[in-house]
Short mmCIF file of C-alpha atoms in Angstrom, two decimals:
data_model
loop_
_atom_site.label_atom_id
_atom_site.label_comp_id
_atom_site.label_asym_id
_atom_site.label_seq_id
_atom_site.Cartn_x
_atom_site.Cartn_y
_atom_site.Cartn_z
CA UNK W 1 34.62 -58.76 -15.66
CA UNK W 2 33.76 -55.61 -17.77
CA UNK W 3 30.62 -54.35 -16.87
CA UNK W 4 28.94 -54.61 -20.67
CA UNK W 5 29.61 -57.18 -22.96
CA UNK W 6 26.84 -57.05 -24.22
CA UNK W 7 25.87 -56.13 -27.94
CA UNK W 8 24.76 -52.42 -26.96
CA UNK W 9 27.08 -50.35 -27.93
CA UNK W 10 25.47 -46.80 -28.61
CA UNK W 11 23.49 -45.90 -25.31
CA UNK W 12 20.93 -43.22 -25.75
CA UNK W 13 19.94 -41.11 -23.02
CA UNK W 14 16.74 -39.18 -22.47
CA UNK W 15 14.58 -38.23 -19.53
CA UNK W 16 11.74 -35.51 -18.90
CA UNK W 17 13.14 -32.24 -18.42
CA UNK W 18 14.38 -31.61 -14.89
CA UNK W 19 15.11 -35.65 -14.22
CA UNK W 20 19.25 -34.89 -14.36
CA UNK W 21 19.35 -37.08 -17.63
CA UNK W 22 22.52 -35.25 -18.33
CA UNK W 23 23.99 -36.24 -14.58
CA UNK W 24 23.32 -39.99 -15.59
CA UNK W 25 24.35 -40.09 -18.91
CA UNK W 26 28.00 -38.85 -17.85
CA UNK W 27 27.92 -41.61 -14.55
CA UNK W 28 26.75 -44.44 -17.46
CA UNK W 29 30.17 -43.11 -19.25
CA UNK W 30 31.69 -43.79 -16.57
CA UNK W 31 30.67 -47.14 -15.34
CA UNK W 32 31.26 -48.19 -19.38
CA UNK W 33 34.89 -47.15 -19.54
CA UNK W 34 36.12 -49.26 -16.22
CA UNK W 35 38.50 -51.88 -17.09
CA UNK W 36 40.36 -50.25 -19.91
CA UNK W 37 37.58 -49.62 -22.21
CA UNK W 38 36.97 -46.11 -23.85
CA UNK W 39 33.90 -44.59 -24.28
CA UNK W 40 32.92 -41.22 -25.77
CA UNK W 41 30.08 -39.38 -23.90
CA UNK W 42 28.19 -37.34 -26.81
CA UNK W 43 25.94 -33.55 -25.91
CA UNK W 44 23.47 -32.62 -28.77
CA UNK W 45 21.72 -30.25 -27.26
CA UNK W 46 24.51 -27.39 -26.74
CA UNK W 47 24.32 -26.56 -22.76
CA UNK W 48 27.17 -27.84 -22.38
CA UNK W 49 25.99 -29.65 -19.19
CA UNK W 50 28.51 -32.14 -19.56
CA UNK W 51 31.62 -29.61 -18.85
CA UNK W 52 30.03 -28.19 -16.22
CA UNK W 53 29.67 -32.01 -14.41
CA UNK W 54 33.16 -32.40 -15.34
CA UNK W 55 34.13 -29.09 -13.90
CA UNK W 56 35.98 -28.40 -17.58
CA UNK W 57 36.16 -25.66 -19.81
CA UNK W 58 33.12 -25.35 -22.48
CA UNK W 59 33.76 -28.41 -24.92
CA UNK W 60 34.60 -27.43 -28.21
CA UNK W 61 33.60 -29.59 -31.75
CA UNK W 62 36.50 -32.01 -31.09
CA UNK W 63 36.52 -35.00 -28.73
CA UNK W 64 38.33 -34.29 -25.73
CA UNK W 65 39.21 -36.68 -22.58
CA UNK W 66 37.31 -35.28 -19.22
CA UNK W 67 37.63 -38.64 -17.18
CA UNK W 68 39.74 -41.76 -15.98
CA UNK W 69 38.42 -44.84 -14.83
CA UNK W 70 39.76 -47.65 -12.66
CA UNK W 71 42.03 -50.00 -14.88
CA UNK W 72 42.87 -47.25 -17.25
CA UNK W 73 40.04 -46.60 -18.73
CA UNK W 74 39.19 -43.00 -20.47
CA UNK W 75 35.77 -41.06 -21.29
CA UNK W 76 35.91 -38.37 -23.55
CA UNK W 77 33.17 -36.11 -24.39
CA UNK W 78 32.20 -33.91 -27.56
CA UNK W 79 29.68 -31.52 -27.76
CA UNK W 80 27.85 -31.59 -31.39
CA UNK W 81 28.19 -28.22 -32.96
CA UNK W 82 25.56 -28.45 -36.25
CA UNK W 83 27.60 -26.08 -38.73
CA UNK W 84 30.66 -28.55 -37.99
CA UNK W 85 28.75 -31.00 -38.62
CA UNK W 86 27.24 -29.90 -41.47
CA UNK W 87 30.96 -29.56 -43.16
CA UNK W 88 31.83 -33.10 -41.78
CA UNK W 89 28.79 -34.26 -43.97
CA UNK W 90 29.63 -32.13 -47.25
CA UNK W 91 32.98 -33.65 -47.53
CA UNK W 92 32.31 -37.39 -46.45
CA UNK W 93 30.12 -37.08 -49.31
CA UNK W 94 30.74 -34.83 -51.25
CA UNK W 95 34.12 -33.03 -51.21
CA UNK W 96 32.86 -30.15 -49.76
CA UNK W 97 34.02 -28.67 -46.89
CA UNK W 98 35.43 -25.62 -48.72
CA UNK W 99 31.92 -24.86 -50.27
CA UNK W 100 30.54 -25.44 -46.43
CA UNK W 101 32.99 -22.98 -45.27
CA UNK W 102 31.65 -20.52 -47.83
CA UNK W 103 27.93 -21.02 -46.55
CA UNK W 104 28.63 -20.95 -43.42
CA UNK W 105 30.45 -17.17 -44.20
CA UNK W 106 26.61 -16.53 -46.03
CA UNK W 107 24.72 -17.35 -43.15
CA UNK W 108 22.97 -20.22 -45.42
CA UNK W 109 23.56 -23.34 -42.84
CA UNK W 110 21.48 -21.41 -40.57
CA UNK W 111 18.90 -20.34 -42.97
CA UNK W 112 19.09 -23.94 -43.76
CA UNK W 113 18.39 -25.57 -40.15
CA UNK W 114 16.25 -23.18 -39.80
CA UNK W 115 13.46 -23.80 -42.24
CA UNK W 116 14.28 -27.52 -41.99
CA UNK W 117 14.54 -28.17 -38.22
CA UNK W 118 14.42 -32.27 -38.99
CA UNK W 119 18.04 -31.48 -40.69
CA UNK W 120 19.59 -30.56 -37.31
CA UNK W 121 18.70 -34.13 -36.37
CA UNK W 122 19.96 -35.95 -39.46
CA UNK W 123 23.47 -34.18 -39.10
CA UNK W 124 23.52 -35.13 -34.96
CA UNK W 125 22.08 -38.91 -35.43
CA UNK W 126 24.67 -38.94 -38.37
CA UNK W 127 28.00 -37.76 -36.62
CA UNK W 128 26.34 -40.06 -33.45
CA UNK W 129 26.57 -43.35 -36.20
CA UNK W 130 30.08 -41.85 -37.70
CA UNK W 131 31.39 -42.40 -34.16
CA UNK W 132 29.89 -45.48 -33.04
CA UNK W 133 30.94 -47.57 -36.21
CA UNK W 134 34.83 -45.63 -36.63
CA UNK W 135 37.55 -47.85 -36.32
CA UNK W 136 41.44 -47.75 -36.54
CA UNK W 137 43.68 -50.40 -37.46
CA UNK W 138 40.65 -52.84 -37.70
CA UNK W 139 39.46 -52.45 -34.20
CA UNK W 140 36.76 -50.12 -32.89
CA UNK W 141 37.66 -46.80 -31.52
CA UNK W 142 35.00 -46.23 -28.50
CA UNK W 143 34.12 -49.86 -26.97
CA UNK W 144 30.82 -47.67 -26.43
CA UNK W 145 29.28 -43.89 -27.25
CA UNK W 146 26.43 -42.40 -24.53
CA UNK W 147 24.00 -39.36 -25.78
CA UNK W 148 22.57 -37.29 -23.83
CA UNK W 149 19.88 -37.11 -25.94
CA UNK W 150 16.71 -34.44 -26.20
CA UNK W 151 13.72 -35.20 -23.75
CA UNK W 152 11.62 -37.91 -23.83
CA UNK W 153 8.95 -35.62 -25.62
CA UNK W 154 11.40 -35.43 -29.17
CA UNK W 155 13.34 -38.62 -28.14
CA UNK W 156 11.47 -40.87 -31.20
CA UNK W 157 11.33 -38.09 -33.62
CA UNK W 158 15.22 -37.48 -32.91
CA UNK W 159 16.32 -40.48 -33.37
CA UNK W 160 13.84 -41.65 -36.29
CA UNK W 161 13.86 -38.55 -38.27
CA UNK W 162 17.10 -39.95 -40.35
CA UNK W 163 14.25 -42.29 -41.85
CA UNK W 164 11.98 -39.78 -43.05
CA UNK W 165 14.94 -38.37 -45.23
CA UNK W 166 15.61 -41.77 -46.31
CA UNK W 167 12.04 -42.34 -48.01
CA UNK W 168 12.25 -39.12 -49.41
CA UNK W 169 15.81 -39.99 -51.30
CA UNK W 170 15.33 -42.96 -53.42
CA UNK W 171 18.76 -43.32 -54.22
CA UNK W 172 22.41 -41.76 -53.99
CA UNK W 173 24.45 -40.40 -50.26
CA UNK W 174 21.82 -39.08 -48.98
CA UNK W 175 19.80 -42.32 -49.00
CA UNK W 176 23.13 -43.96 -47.81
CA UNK W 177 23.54 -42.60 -44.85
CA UNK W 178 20.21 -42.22 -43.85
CA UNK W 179 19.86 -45.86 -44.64
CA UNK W 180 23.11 -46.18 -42.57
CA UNK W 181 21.74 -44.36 -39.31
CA UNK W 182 18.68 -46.56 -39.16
CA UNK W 183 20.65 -49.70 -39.45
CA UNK W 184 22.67 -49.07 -36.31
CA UNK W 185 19.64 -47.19 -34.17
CA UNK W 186 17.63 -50.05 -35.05
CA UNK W 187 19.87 -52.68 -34.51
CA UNK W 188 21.10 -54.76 -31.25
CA UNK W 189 24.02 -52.30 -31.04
CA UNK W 190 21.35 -49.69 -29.45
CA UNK W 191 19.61 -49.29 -26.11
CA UNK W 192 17.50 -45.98 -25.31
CA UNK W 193 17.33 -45.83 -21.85
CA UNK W 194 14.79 -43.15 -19.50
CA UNK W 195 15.53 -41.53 -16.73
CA UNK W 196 12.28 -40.71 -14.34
CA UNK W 197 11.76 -39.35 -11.24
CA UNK W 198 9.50 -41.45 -8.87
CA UNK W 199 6.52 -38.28 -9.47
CA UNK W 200 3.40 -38.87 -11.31
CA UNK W 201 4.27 -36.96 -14.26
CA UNK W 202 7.89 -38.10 -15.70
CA UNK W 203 6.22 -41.59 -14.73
CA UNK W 204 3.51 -41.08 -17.54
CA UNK W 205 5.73 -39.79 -19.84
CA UNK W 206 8.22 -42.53 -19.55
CA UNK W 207 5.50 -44.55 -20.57
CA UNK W 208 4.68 -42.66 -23.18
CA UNK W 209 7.80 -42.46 -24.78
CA UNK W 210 8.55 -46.48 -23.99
CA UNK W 211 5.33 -47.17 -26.24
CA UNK W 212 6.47 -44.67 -28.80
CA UNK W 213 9.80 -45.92 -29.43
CA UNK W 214 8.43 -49.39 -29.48
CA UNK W 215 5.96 -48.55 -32.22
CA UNK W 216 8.90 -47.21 -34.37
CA UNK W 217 11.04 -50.09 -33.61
CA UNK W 218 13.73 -48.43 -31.86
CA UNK W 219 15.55 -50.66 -29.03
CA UNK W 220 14.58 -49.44 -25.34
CA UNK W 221 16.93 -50.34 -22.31
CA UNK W 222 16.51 -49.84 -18.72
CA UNK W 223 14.72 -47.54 -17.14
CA UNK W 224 16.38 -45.19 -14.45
CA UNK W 225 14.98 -43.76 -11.73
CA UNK W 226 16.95 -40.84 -10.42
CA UNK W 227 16.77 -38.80 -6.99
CA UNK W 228 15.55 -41.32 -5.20
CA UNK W 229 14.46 -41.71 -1.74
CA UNK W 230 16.53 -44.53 0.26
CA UNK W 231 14.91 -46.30 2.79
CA UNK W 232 16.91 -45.79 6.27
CA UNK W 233 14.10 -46.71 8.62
CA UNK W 234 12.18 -49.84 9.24
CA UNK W 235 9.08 -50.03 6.83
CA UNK W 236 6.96 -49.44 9.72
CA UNK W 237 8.61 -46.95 11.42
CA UNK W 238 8.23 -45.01 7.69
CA UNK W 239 4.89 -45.59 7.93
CA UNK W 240 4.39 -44.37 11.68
CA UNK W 241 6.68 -41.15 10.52
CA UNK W 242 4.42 -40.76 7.45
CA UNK W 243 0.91 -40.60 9.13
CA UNK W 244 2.20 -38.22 11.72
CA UNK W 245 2.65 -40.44 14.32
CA UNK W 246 6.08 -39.24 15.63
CA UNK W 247 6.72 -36.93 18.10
CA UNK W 248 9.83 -35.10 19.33
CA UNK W 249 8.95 -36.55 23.06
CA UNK W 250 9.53 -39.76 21.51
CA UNK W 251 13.00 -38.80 20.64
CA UNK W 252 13.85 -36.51 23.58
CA UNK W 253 15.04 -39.65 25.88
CA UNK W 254 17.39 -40.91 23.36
CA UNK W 255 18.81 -37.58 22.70
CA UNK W 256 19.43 -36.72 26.53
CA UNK W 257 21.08 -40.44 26.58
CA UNK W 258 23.03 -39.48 23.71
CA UNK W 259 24.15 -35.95 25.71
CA UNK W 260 22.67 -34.23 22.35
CA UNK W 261 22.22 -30.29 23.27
CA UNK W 262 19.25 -28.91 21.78
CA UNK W 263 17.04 -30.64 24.07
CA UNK W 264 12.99 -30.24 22.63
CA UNK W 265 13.63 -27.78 20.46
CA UNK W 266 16.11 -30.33 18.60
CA UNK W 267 13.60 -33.40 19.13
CA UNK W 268 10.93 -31.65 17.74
CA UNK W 269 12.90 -30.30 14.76
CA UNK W 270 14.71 -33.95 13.93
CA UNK W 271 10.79 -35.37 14.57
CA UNK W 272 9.91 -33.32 11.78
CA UNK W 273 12.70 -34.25 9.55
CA UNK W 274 11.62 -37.90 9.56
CA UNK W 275 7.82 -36.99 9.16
CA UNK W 276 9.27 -35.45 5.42
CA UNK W 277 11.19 -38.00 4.24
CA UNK W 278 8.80 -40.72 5.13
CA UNK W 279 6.18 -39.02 3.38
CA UNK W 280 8.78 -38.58 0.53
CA UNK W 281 9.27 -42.12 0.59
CA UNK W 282 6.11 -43.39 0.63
CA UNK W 283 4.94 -41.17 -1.87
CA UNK W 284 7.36 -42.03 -3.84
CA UNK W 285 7.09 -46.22 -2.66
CA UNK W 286 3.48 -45.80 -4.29
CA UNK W 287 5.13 -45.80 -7.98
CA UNK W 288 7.24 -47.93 -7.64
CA UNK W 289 4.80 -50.68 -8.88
CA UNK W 290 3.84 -48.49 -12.19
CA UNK W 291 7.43 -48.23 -13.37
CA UNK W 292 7.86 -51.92 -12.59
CA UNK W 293 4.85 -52.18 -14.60
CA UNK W 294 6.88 -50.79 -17.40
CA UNK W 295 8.60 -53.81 -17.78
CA UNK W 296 11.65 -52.94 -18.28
CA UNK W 297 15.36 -53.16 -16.38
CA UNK W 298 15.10 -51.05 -13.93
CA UNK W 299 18.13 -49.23 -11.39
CA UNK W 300 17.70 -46.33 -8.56
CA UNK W 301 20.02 -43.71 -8.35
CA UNK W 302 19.64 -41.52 -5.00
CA UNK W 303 19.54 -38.23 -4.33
CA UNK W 304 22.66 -37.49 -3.74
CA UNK W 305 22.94 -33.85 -1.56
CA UNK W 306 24.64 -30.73 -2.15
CA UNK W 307 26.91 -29.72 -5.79
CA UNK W 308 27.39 -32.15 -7.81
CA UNK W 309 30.76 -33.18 -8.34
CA UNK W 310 32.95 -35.43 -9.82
CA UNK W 311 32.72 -37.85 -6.74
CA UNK W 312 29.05 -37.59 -6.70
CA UNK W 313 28.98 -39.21 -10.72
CA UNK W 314 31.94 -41.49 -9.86
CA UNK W 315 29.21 -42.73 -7.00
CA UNK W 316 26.26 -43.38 -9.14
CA UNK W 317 28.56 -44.61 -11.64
CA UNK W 318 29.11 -47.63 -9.11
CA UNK W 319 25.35 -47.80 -8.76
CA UNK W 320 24.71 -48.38 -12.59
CA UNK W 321 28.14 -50.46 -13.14
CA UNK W 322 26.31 -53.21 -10.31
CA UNK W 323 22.93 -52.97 -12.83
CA UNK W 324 24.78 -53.58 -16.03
CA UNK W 325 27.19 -56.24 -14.19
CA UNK W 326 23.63 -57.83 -12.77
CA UNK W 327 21.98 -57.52 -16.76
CA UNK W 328 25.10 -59.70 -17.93
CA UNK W 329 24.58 -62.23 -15.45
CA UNK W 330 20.38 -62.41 -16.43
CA UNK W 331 21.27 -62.33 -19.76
CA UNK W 332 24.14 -65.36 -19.61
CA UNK W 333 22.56 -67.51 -16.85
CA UNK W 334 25.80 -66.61 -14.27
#
């Protein structure tokens, strides 16, 4: 069973800064384009974070394959670059990409961007919509496009700025497209989904931006909380751990039966080890029941240790291909 067939086919991404938004947007890619399907995994905010997870060279203004999944399938990533996208817009609509060209040799596209910031966003939410509705021979190119999209603190004016332009032209391409953008952000085809950390702070702000994009009537998803803290003790022995209660002479017999060197300098240290993550856990435990409160779909991704690679997103891929696989089943009654 493919992991999404669901209506959603543009994905939007966003997180508080520091929440690896980026690092689950390209593992959603990935758990999308199992089973044959192709999905195009879209950067707007020019880090190029994306080639770095993929260990590739920067990604140019062209959509390039970084990925395969099981059964074939293919993710391919392109990194919005505004001036191209500016000259993409001049001749869809106009017939002028050789005018562009000549601005672009002026320095007036970034004069332009410049005193209208909002038009950076038009030109990115419009080559987003380009690529999600594009087809070839009748059939859809990308069975689904992910953005990693700005932070949760620009998310709704991002993605809702195409309609300000679209009151402001009554009538002609402008008003087309802008009218165009809305339809599809709007519409079942989306899902904005927010990436938190279990910490006070990206906790409020995901709530925040959940009520935001509510009251502008864009479509929010699931909720992902990232960097996790797994539970690998018994809920009491957390507890114990957390308030202190263990000891490295509570450990020292099972180490000596284990013929462990390291003897109480080793039980002490491990004793400690377990004190911090059960703290970390229960601290973290404690929130669970506000973003539940949230009320939306909800997955964990853990922290996964050390670089991350292209095994580590392959891994959380799995993670989120078992929540959209579980969504299918709510949603169908399986």
């Amino acid at each position: 069973m493919s992991p999404d067939p669901s209506p959603v086919r543009l994905h939007v991404v966003t997180g508080k800064g520091g929440t690896g938004k980026t690092t689950v947007a390209a593992a959603l890619a990935l758990a999308l384009a199992v089973d044959g399907r192709s999905v195009l995994l879209v950067e707007t905010e020019g880090r190029q974070g994306v080639a770095q997870l993929f260990d590739t060279p920067p990604l140019p203004y062209e959509e390039r394959r970084v990925a395969v999944t099981r059964g074939g399938g293919e993710v391919k990533a392109l990194a919005i670059d505004v001036e191209e996208a500016l000259l993409d817009y001049l001749d869809m609509f106009y017939n002028l990409r050789r005018a562009g060209r000549a601005l672009r040799k002026m320095g007036a596209i970034d004069f332009a961007t410049a005193i209208a910031p909002g038009l950076r966003d038009v030109l990115i939410t419009g080559k987003i919509k380009e690529a999600v509705t594009r087809r070839h021979d009748g059939r859809q190119v990308y069975d689904a496009v992910v953005v990693d999209a700005p932070p949760t603190g620009r998310i709704t004016r991002f993605l809702g700025v195409t309609a300000e332009m679209s009151q402001l032209a009554r009538s002609g391409p402008i008003k087309t497209q802008s009218d165009g953008v809305m339809a599809v952000l709007r519409s079942p085809q989306t899902a904005v989904h927010l990436v938190t950390l279990l910490e006070d702070m990206p906790v409020q702000e995901t709530a925040d931006a959940i009520a935001e994009l509510t009251k502008a009537g864009l479509p929010v998803g699931s909720v992902v909380v990232n960097m996790a803290a797994e539970q690998v003790l018994p809920v009491d022995g957390l507890s114990r751990a957390a308030a202190g209660g263990l000891t490295g002479d509570e450990l020292a017999p099972a180490l000596a039966a284990a013929h462990l060197p390291g003897g109480p300098d080793l039980a002490e240290a491990l004793a400690a080890e377990v004190t911090e993550h059960a703290r970390r856990w229960a601290g973290q435990d404690a929130l669970r029941d506000e973003v539940e409160a949230l009320g939306r779909p909800t997955v964990e991704l853990p922290l996964m240790t050390g670089t991350m690679d292209l095994g580590c997103l392959f891994e959380l891929a799995g993670r989120l291909e078992d929540h959209l696989r579980s969504e299918v089943e709510e949603r169908t009654g399986a």
